[in-house]
Short mmCIF file of C-alpha atoms in Angstrom, two decimals:
data_model
loop_
_atom_site.label_atom_id
_atom_site.label_comp_id
_atom_site.label_asym_id
_atom_site.label_seq_id
_atom_site.Cartn_x
_atom_site.Cartn_y
_atom_site.Cartn_z
CA MET A 1 -23.71 27.65 -88.32
CA THR A 2 -24.97 30.76 -90.09
CA ALA A 3 -28.70 31.28 -90.63
CA GLU A 4 -28.12 33.21 -93.84
CA ARG A 5 -28.90 31.53 -97.16
CA PRO A 6 -25.56 30.29 -98.56
CA LYS A 7 -24.24 31.64 -101.80
CA THR A 8 -24.95 29.35 -104.74
CA ILE A 9 -22.16 28.52 -107.21
CA SER A 10 -22.85 27.12 -110.68
CA ALA A 11 -20.57 24.16 -111.40
CA GLN A 12 -20.97 24.58 -115.17
CA THR A 13 -20.00 28.26 -114.97
CA VAL A 14 -16.90 27.36 -113.00
CA TYR A 15 -15.67 24.93 -115.64
CA GLU A 16 -16.63 27.05 -118.63
CA GLY A 17 -15.01 30.08 -117.03
CA ALA A 18 -11.85 28.12 -116.38
CA ALA A 19 -11.56 26.82 -119.94
CA PRO A 20 -13.55 29.09 -122.29
CA ASP A 21 -12.10 27.47 -125.41
CA THR A 22 -10.70 24.10 -126.35
CA VAL A 23 -7.11 25.07 -125.54
CA LEU A 24 -7.03 23.85 -121.96
CA PRO A 25 -4.74 25.66 -119.53
CA ALA A 26 -2.25 23.81 -117.38
CA LEU A 27 -3.43 25.47 -114.18
CA VAL A 28 -6.19 27.90 -113.25
CA ARG A 29 -6.66 29.30 -109.76
CA LEU A 30 -10.42 29.48 -109.26
CA ASN A 31 -10.26 31.15 -105.84
CA ALA A 32 -8.12 31.33 -102.73
CA TYR A 33 -8.84 27.69 -101.94
CA THR A 34 -9.17 25.86 -105.26
CA ARG A 35 -7.04 25.19 -108.34
CA LEU A 36 -8.26 23.53 -111.53
CA VAL A 37 -6.16 21.47 -113.93
CA ALA A 38 -7.81 20.45 -117.21
CA LEU A 39 -6.22 17.59 -119.13
CA GLN A 40 -6.65 17.08 -122.87
CA THR A 41 -8.40 13.76 -122.22
CA GLY A 42 -11.49 15.55 -120.87
CA ILE A 43 -10.52 14.98 -117.23
CA ARG A 44 -10.64 17.99 -114.89
CA ILE A 45 -8.84 17.88 -111.56
CA LEU A 46 -9.71 20.18 -108.66
CA TYR A 47 -7.14 20.66 -105.91
CA TRP A 48 -8.55 22.31 -102.83
CA ASP A 49 -6.95 23.57 -99.63
CA ALA A 50 -8.97 25.62 -97.16
CA ARG A 51 -7.97 26.93 -93.75
CA THR A 52 -10.76 28.86 -92.03
CA GLU A 53 -11.24 30.17 -88.51
CA HIS A 54 -15.03 29.68 -88.49
CA ASP A 55 -17.63 27.39 -90.01
CA PHE A 56 -18.97 28.68 -93.30
CA SER A 57 -21.68 27.58 -95.73
CA TYR A 58 -22.13 27.68 -99.49
CA SER A 59 -24.12 25.87 -102.15
CA VAL A 60 -23.21 24.29 -105.50
CA ARG A 61 -25.79 23.87 -108.24
CA HIS A 62 -24.76 20.90 -110.37
CA ASP A 63 -25.95 22.12 -113.75
CA ASP A 64 -23.27 19.95 -115.37
CA ASP A 65 -23.33 16.27 -116.36
CA LEU A 66 -20.15 15.12 -114.65
CA ILE A 67 -19.12 12.22 -112.44
CA TYR A 68 -16.99 13.25 -109.48
CA PHE A 69 -14.32 11.05 -107.89
CA GLY A 70 -12.89 12.68 -104.77
CA ALA A 71 -10.91 12.23 -101.58
CA TYR A 72 -10.20 14.20 -98.43
CA THR A 73 -6.44 14.02 -98.03
CA GLY A 74 -5.49 16.37 -95.20
CA GLY A 75 -6.62 18.45 -92.26
CA LYS A 76 -9.12 17.91 -89.47
CA ALA A 77 -11.98 19.97 -90.87
CA HIS A 78 -15.15 18.24 -92.03
CA LEU A 79 -17.44 19.04 -94.94
CA GLU A 80 -21.13 18.45 -94.34
CA ALA A 81 -23.36 18.10 -97.40
CA ARG A 82 -27.16 18.20 -97.62
CA CYS A 83 -28.99 17.17 -100.76
CA ARG A 84 -32.74 17.49 -101.29
CA ASP A 85 -33.42 17.29 -105.00
CA GLY A 86 -36.74 15.45 -105.21
CA LEU A 87 -35.03 12.18 -106.19
CA THR A 88 -33.25 11.54 -102.92
CA HIS A 89 -32.64 13.26 -99.62
CA TYR A 90 -29.52 12.65 -97.62
CA GLU A 91 -26.91 14.24 -95.41
CA THR A 92 -23.27 13.21 -95.32
CA ASP A 93 -20.17 14.22 -93.40
CA GLY A 94 -16.76 13.84 -95.06
CA GLY A 95 -13.38 14.07 -93.40
CA LEU A 96 -9.80 12.85 -93.62
CA HIS A 97 -9.42 9.49 -95.45
CA ASP A 98 -12.97 9.54 -96.83
CA ALA A 99 -13.41 9.05 -100.58
CA TYR A 100 -16.52 9.32 -102.72
CA ILE A 101 -18.15 9.04 -106.13
CA ALA A 102 -20.93 11.48 -106.96
CA TYR A 103 -23.21 12.09 -109.95
CA ARG A 104 -25.81 14.77 -109.24
CA PRO A 105 -26.86 16.67 -112.41
CA GLY A 106 -29.51 19.30 -111.75
CA CYS A 107 -29.05 19.11 -107.97
CA ARG A 108 -28.28 21.82 -105.52
CA ILE A 109 -26.05 20.73 -102.66
CA ASP A 110 -25.72 22.81 -99.49
CA PHE A 111 -22.28 22.51 -97.93
CA THR A 112 -20.99 23.54 -94.51
CA LYS A 113 -17.25 23.42 -93.86
CA THR A 114 -16.21 23.29 -90.23
CA ALA A 115 -13.42 25.52 -88.94
CA GLY A 116 -9.84 24.39 -89.47
CA MET A 117 -7.71 23.01 -92.28
CA GLY A 118 -9.14 20.80 -94.99
CA ALA A 119 -7.53 19.54 -98.20
CA GLY A 120 -8.40 17.15 -100.96
CA VAL A 121 -8.62 16.39 -104.64
CA THR A 122 -11.59 15.88 -106.95
CA ILE A 123 -11.61 14.43 -110.47
CA ALA A 124 -14.50 15.38 -112.75
CA LEU A 125 -15.34 13.79 -116.08
CA SER A 126 -18.41 13.06 -118.17
CA PRO A 127 -19.95 9.57 -118.44
CA SER A 128 -18.90 9.47 -122.11
CA VAL A 129 -15.26 10.25 -121.27
CA LEU A 130 -15.28 7.49 -118.63
CA ALA A 131 -16.70 5.10 -121.24
CA ASP A 132 -13.93 6.05 -123.69
CA LEU A 133 -11.30 5.42 -121.01
CA SER A 134 -12.80 2.12 -119.86
CA ALA A 135 -16.11 0.73 -121.10
CA GLU A 136 -16.02 -1.91 -118.36
CA ASP A 137 -15.68 0.58 -115.53
CA ALA A 138 -18.35 2.79 -117.08
CA ALA A 139 -20.67 -0.23 -117.22
CA CYS A 140 -20.29 -0.92 -113.50
CA LEU A 141 -21.54 2.62 -112.81
CA ASP A 142 -24.18 2.72 -115.53
CA GLN A 143 -26.96 1.10 -113.53
CA LYS A 144 -26.24 3.41 -110.60
CA LEU A 145 -26.40 6.49 -112.80
CA ARG A 146 -29.65 5.60 -114.57
CA SER A 147 -31.70 7.04 -111.72
CA GLY A 148 -30.10 10.41 -112.51
CA HIS A 149 -28.47 10.66 -109.09
CA TYR A 150 -25.75 8.70 -107.31
CA PHE A 151 -23.61 9.29 -104.25
CA ASN A 152 -21.51 6.85 -102.24
CA GLN A 153 -18.73 7.47 -99.74
CA ILE A 154 -16.27 4.99 -98.26
CA ARG A 155 -13.33 4.98 -95.88
CA GLY A 156 -10.38 4.65 -98.25
CA GLY A 157 -7.37 2.44 -97.72
CA ARG A 158 -3.66 3.24 -97.74
CA GLN A 159 -3.12 2.46 -101.43
CA LEU A 160 -6.07 4.59 -102.52
CA PHE A 161 -4.73 7.60 -100.66
CA ALA A 162 -1.24 6.99 -101.95
CA PHE A 163 -2.72 7.59 -105.42
CA ALA A 164 -4.67 10.65 -104.19
CA ASN A 165 -1.58 12.18 -102.61
CA GLY A 166 0.46 11.29 -105.69
CA LEU A 167 -2.08 13.16 -107.77
CA ARG A 168 -1.74 16.19 -105.53
CA ALA A 169 2.06 16.01 -105.80
CA ALA A 170 1.88 15.75 -109.59
CA GLY A 171 -0.36 18.83 -109.67
CA SER A 172 2.18 20.97 -107.83
CA THR A 173 3.77 22.88 -110.71
CA GLY A 174 6.32 24.77 -108.66
CA SER A 175 5.09 28.00 -110.25
CA THR A 176 4.28 31.05 -108.20
CA GLY A 177 1.93 32.30 -110.87
CA SER A 178 -1.59 31.14 -111.68
CA THR A 179 -1.13 30.33 -115.33
CA GLY A 180 0.93 27.18 -115.03
CA GLU A 181 4.22 28.80 -116.10
CA GLY A 182 7.14 26.74 -114.98
CA GLU A 183 5.22 23.47 -115.14
CA ARG A 184 7.48 20.45 -114.86
CA PRO A 185 7.89 18.39 -118.05
CA GLY A 186 5.75 15.27 -117.89
CA SER A 187 3.50 16.53 -115.09
CA GLN A 188 0.33 16.23 -117.20
CA LEU A 189 1.13 12.58 -117.95
CA GLN A 190 1.79 11.99 -114.25
CA MET A 191 -1.54 13.57 -113.36
CA LEU A 192 -3.33 11.43 -115.94
CA GLY A 193 -1.70 8.25 -114.65
CA GLN A 194 -2.45 9.03 -111.01
CA SER A 195 -6.04 10.01 -111.92
CA LEU A 196 -6.69 6.72 -113.71
CA SER A 197 -5.13 4.71 -110.87
CA PHE A 198 -7.15 6.56 -108.23
CA MET A 199 -10.46 6.23 -110.09
CA GLY A 200 -9.88 2.56 -110.91
CA LEU A 201 -9.04 1.61 -107.34
CA LEU A 202 -11.91 3.66 -105.90
CA LEU A 203 -14.35 1.87 -108.23
CA GLU A 204 -12.86 -1.48 -107.23
CA GLN A 205 -13.12 -0.77 -103.50
CA MET A 206 -16.59 0.69 -103.78
CA PHE A 207 -18.13 -2.13 -105.81
CA GLN A 208 -16.04 -5.15 -104.84
CA GLY A 209 -18.83 -6.48 -102.64
CA GLU A 210 -21.24 -6.35 -105.58
CA VAL A 211 -19.20 -8.52 -107.94
CA SER A 212 -21.10 -11.81 -108.18
CA ASP A 213 -18.99 -13.70 -110.72
CA THR A 214 -15.53 -14.36 -109.31
CA SER A 215 -14.48 -17.00 -111.84
CA LEU A 216 -11.77 -16.51 -114.43
CA SER A 217 -12.12 -17.72 -117.99
CA ARG A 218 -9.41 -19.73 -119.70
CA GLN A 219 -8.63 -16.68 -121.81
CA ASP A 220 -8.27 -14.55 -118.65
CA ILE A 221 -5.91 -17.10 -117.11
CA ARG A 222 -3.81 -17.21 -120.27
CA ARG A 223 -3.60 -13.41 -120.36
CA LEU A 224 -2.67 -13.22 -116.68
CA ASN A 225 0.05 -15.84 -117.12
CA ASN A 226 1.44 -13.72 -119.96
CA ILE A 227 1.45 -10.69 -117.64
CA ARG A 228 3.31 -12.75 -115.02
CA ASP A 229 5.91 -13.72 -117.62
CA MET A 230 6.30 -10.06 -118.59
CA LEU A 231 6.95 -9.14 -114.96
CA LEU A 232 9.58 -11.86 -114.57
CA ALA A 233 11.31 -10.99 -117.83
CA ASP A 234 12.74 -7.72 -116.48
CA LEU A 235 13.05 -7.52 -112.70
CA ALA A 236 14.88 -4.20 -112.95
CA ALA A 237 11.82 -2.36 -114.28
CA PRO A 238 8.87 -1.90 -111.88
CA PRO A 239 5.56 -2.61 -113.64
CA ARG A 240 3.37 0.10 -115.14
CA LEU A 241 -0.21 -0.95 -114.53
CA ASP A 242 -1.58 1.00 -117.49
CA LYS A 243 0.84 -0.75 -119.87
CA LEU A 244 0.12 -4.19 -118.40
CA ALA A 245 -3.63 -3.56 -118.58
CA ARG A 246 -3.42 -2.67 -122.28
CA GLN A 247 -1.34 -5.79 -122.90
CA ALA A 248 -3.93 -7.93 -121.11
CA GLY A 249 -6.89 -6.22 -122.78
CA MET A 250 -8.33 -5.30 -119.39
CA SER A 251 -8.97 -2.16 -117.39
CA MET A 252 -6.49 -1.49 -114.60
CA SER A 253 -9.04 -2.28 -111.89
CA ARG A 254 -9.99 -5.57 -113.56
CA LEU A 255 -6.33 -6.52 -114.00
CA GLN A 256 -5.59 -5.86 -110.33
CA ARG A 257 -8.65 -7.82 -109.21
CA SER A 258 -8.07 -10.78 -111.58
CA PHE A 259 -4.33 -10.97 -110.86
CA ARG A 260 -5.01 -11.21 -107.13
CA MET A 261 -7.62 -13.92 -107.72
CA LEU A 262 -5.15 -16.07 -109.70
CA PHE A 263 -1.90 -15.43 -107.83
CA GLY A 264 -3.14 -14.42 -104.38
CA THR A 265 -1.34 -11.07 -104.32
CA SER A 266 -1.20 -7.73 -106.11
CA VAL A 267 0.80 -7.12 -109.29
CA TYR A 268 3.41 -5.00 -107.55
CA ALA A 269 3.71 -7.28 -104.50
CA PHE A 270 4.28 -10.26 -106.83
CA PHE A 271 6.92 -8.36 -108.78
CA GLN A 272 8.67 -7.11 -105.64
CA LYS A 273 8.77 -10.57 -104.06
CA GLU A 274 10.31 -12.11 -107.19
CA ARG A 275 12.80 -9.24 -107.47
CA MET A 276 13.99 -9.72 -103.90
CA GLN A 277 14.16 -13.49 -104.36
CA GLU A 278 16.46 -12.98 -107.34
CA ALA A 279 18.59 -10.54 -105.30
CA TYR A 280 18.80 -13.16 -102.55
CA ARG A 281 20.06 -15.76 -105.03
CA LEU A 282 22.65 -13.37 -106.45
CA LEU A 283 23.92 -12.44 -103.00
CA LEU A 284 24.48 -16.10 -102.16
CA SER A 285 26.50 -16.60 -105.34
CA ASP A 286 29.13 -14.11 -104.05
CA GLU A 287 30.14 -13.19 -107.60
CA GLU A 288 28.97 -9.58 -107.69
CA SER A 289 29.12 -6.62 -105.33
CA ILE A 290 26.03 -5.59 -103.37
CA LEU A 291 26.01 -2.29 -105.27
CA GLY A 292 26.13 -4.17 -108.57
CA ILE A 293 23.22 -6.38 -107.54
CA ALA A 294 21.22 -3.34 -106.44
CA LEU A 295 21.78 -1.71 -109.83
CA ARG A 296 20.87 -4.93 -111.62
CA MET A 297 17.59 -5.00 -109.68
CA GLY A 298 16.79 -1.45 -110.77
CA TYR A 299 17.84 0.41 -107.61
CA SER A 300 20.03 3.45 -108.24
CA ASN A 301 20.03 4.15 -104.49
CA PRO A 302 21.66 1.29 -102.50
CA GLY A 303 19.88 2.44 -99.35
CA HIS A 304 16.48 1.87 -100.98
CA PHE A 305 17.60 -1.60 -102.05
CA THR A 306 18.74 -2.44 -98.51
CA ALA A 307 15.43 -1.25 -97.05
CA ALA A 308 13.40 -3.32 -99.54
CA PHE A 309 15.54 -6.41 -98.93
CA ARG A 310 15.30 -6.05 -95.15
CA LYS A 311 11.51 -5.67 -95.41
CA GLN A 312 11.30 -8.91 -97.39
CA PHE A 313 13.73 -11.10 -95.42
CA GLY A 314 14.32 -9.37 -92.07
CA LEU A 315 18.06 -8.88 -92.60
CA ASN A 316 20.36 -6.63 -94.60
CA PRO A 317 22.03 -7.79 -97.85
CA SER A 318 25.44 -7.45 -96.18
CA ASP A 319 24.34 -9.76 -93.35
CA LEU A 320 23.26 -12.42 -95.82
CA ARG A 321 26.50 -12.09 -97.77
CA GLN A 322 28.59 -12.39 -94.60
CA SER A 323 26.68 -15.41 -93.27
CA SER A 324 26.99 -17.23 -96.60
CA ARG A 325 30.76 -16.73 -96.53
CA LEU A 326 31.02 -18.04 -92.97
CA ARG A 327 29.22 -21.26 -93.93
CA ARG A 328 31.81 -22.03 -96.61
#
């Protein structure tokens, strides 16, 4: 570890330099390790990939007023952080599969990255933007933020990092330049969707132990039953959580939590189980080809249908079809 005082970077200067006016660019390369994507919603996404031969240190002065949602998604390197801002003193060590929420306006954080490869993604947005996106989720953080400083880090689960890696994939424009030329159509919407899913699930996992009231109101139950009926109405179309949440009048994290409380499983797991049950029934009827049933269930690739069916029932669709014929 170097004894020299690390270089200090201003977070506010980074963001203002990346987007000097209100026309937000699709992609800005901040340095050799970091890319910034700024969405029109007020969400900024930092993609970072760093491969270094030696440990190195730097500092970030948080002269912004942003909440950071982040995850370490690849590599074996670790990032050590030291904060001593007068409000709180702590040291933390982040590595692969760690995720965090941070709010540290006015703080200087000293970082040391260990040698090796490290990759991740960070979402930055203001408290007011979070409130516009979801007043409920902003409220669960409000008490934490009132002290003027908040940091919490958890070991994320598989679903959380599926969203984080999906966000990284959506941010890959396929352009060799640094201006976002060649960006895929729809990539900004994909990034927004993955960002909301990641932030919602991270909030849920981080605060699930602090939720004291686990009861559902009659109105909640009625709304959730309506969502169940929507899922069953079209088994060929996998659910979009953002659309279902708007229909239910809930945030995505609240919908996921409440749906599991009522039905004992996640929204997608419920949908997938019912879809495979319907495929099972159709296969027993012997009136339609396996390819036709796969297409009816929304699978354009028969191999994906077979894999999903085998995961659910432990046998291939063709095996079920053959056994049903032998019993006749």
